[in-house]
Amino acid sequence: MDVRPARAAHWDAGETLADRFRAHAGDSQHLYGYAMRGMADDWESGGPIRMASRGYETAPRGALVQLRLLAGEFRLVLTGQAPELIRFYPCLGGTDPASEAWPVMREVIATHIEDVHAALAVAPQTNEVGRSAALLAGLFDLVAASGVRRIRLLELGASAGLNLLLDQYAFRGHSWHFGPSDSKVQFADAIRGPVHPESFEIVARAGCDLNPVDATTADGRLLLTSFVWPFNLDRHKRLAAAMEIATSWPVRVDKAPASE
Ligand SMILES: C[S@@+](CC[C@H](N)C(=O)[O-])C[C@H]1O[C@@H](n2cnc3c(N)ncnc32)[C@H](O)[C@@H]1O
């Protein structure tokens, strides 16, 4: 499923939050497509979304206010404060049609306006373990080119550092495999094109981030989960499994800008 902002090229400087919500939704038929179109109408009619978004009317486009709102609402669902929405969230077993969700979502926002408003202060943050496949392909190439097999892995903008644990994940290709085969994180055919596996050892690992997340805490796991779209089931599965691994293999992620 393509979840990139739709019609991004047509956004312009005079846009309102409603314009951005609509542009991001496009005509997507998934839960967040319906939600963002509903949010746009609600913002224009002065409903709970307008109240929850107060103070963010001129936030930069890159602040992605719509994703902050949706993650704030998702956290309400994940923490049991909005059980009426579970039936629309596929990652929680929900199977009801996305097209019917917005009125229920709006009611939840109306009931929790201050919680949703507070959620706008939290910048979207995703730690996508799937990127480990690209990292592994790059490491194979580096080892082949340099002959160096002892690696210090340092990541800028590491979030919770889950990609620093790639040697704890299992990768399988047509005629090769890497990592513990019984890992809870499994990748099959995740690297396209020819792969020339090399053996290497990660002897040190660390990251930095402006806002590091500690995946060994319930709050950290809640935050990361809330920014993954509820219908991206594979991504939720990978994230949950990687966070479980991280509780046994905590990685150090310093709070620091990449420039340091
Ligand atoms: C999209 S996330 C990617 C996280 C992780 N690297 C991954 O691939 O899953 C980008 C991360 O970069 C961090 N970030 C953005 N600008 C940064 C900077 N100047 N210095 C350090 N971290 C930064 C954000 O806080 C966020 O956690």
Tab-separated table of C-alpha atoms and ligand atoms in Angstrom, residues 125-128 131 155 157-159 163 209-210 256-258, ligand 1:
chain	number	residue	atom	x	y	z
A	125	GLN	CA	8.808	9.075	14.952
A	126	THR	CA	9.065	5.731	13.264
A	127	ASN	CA	11.711	3.107	13.798
A	128	GLU	CA	11.242	0.894	10.743
A	131	ARG	CA	15.362	-0.786	6.773
A	155	GLU	CA	23.489	5.345	13.628
A	157	GLY	CA	18.803	9.593	13.992
A	158	ALA	CA	18.461	6.112	15.456
A	159	SER	CA	15.092	6.557	17.200
A	163	ASN	CA	18.118	-1.190	13.260
A	209	ASP	CA	18.712	11.015	18.187
A	210	LEU	CA	17.166	14.398	18.933
A	256	ALA	CA	22.195	14.409	20.720
A	257	PRO	CA	21.928	16.027	17.309
A	258	ALA	CA	23.597	14.273	14.414
B	1	LIG	C1	12.261	8.491	10.320
B	1	LIG	S1	13.119	8.297	11.826
B	1	LIG	C2	14.209	6.987	11.391
B	1	LIG	C3	14.687	6.211	12.590
B	1	LIG	C4	15.636	5.059	12.242
B	1	LIG	N1	16.883	5.540	11.681
B	1	LIG	C5	15.005	4.095	11.257
B	1	LIG	O1	15.475	4.010	10.127
B	1	LIG	O2	14.043	3.427	11.612
B	1	LIG	C6	14.208	9.700	11.829
B	1	LIG	C7	14.806	9.964	13.190
B	1	LIG	O3	15.804	10.975	13.042
B	1	LIG	C8	15.763	11.800	14.181
B	1	LIG	N2	16.401	13.064	13.787
B	1	LIG	C9	15.955	13.984	12.899
B	1	LIG	N3	16.838	14.988	12.769
B	1	LIG	C10	17.887	14.691	13.581
B	1	LIG	C11	19.124	15.350	13.907
B	1	LIG	N4	19.441	16.501	13.345
B	1	LIG	N5	19.948	14.753	14.800
B	1	LIG	C12	19.605	13.583	15.381
B	1	LIG	N6	18.459	12.926	15.124
B	1	LIG	C13	17.602	13.466	14.245
B	1	LIG	C14	14.295	11.883	14.536
B	1	LIG	O4	14.113	12.225	15.892
B	1	LIG	C15	13.822	10.466	14.212
B	1	LIG	O5	13.892	9.624	15.330
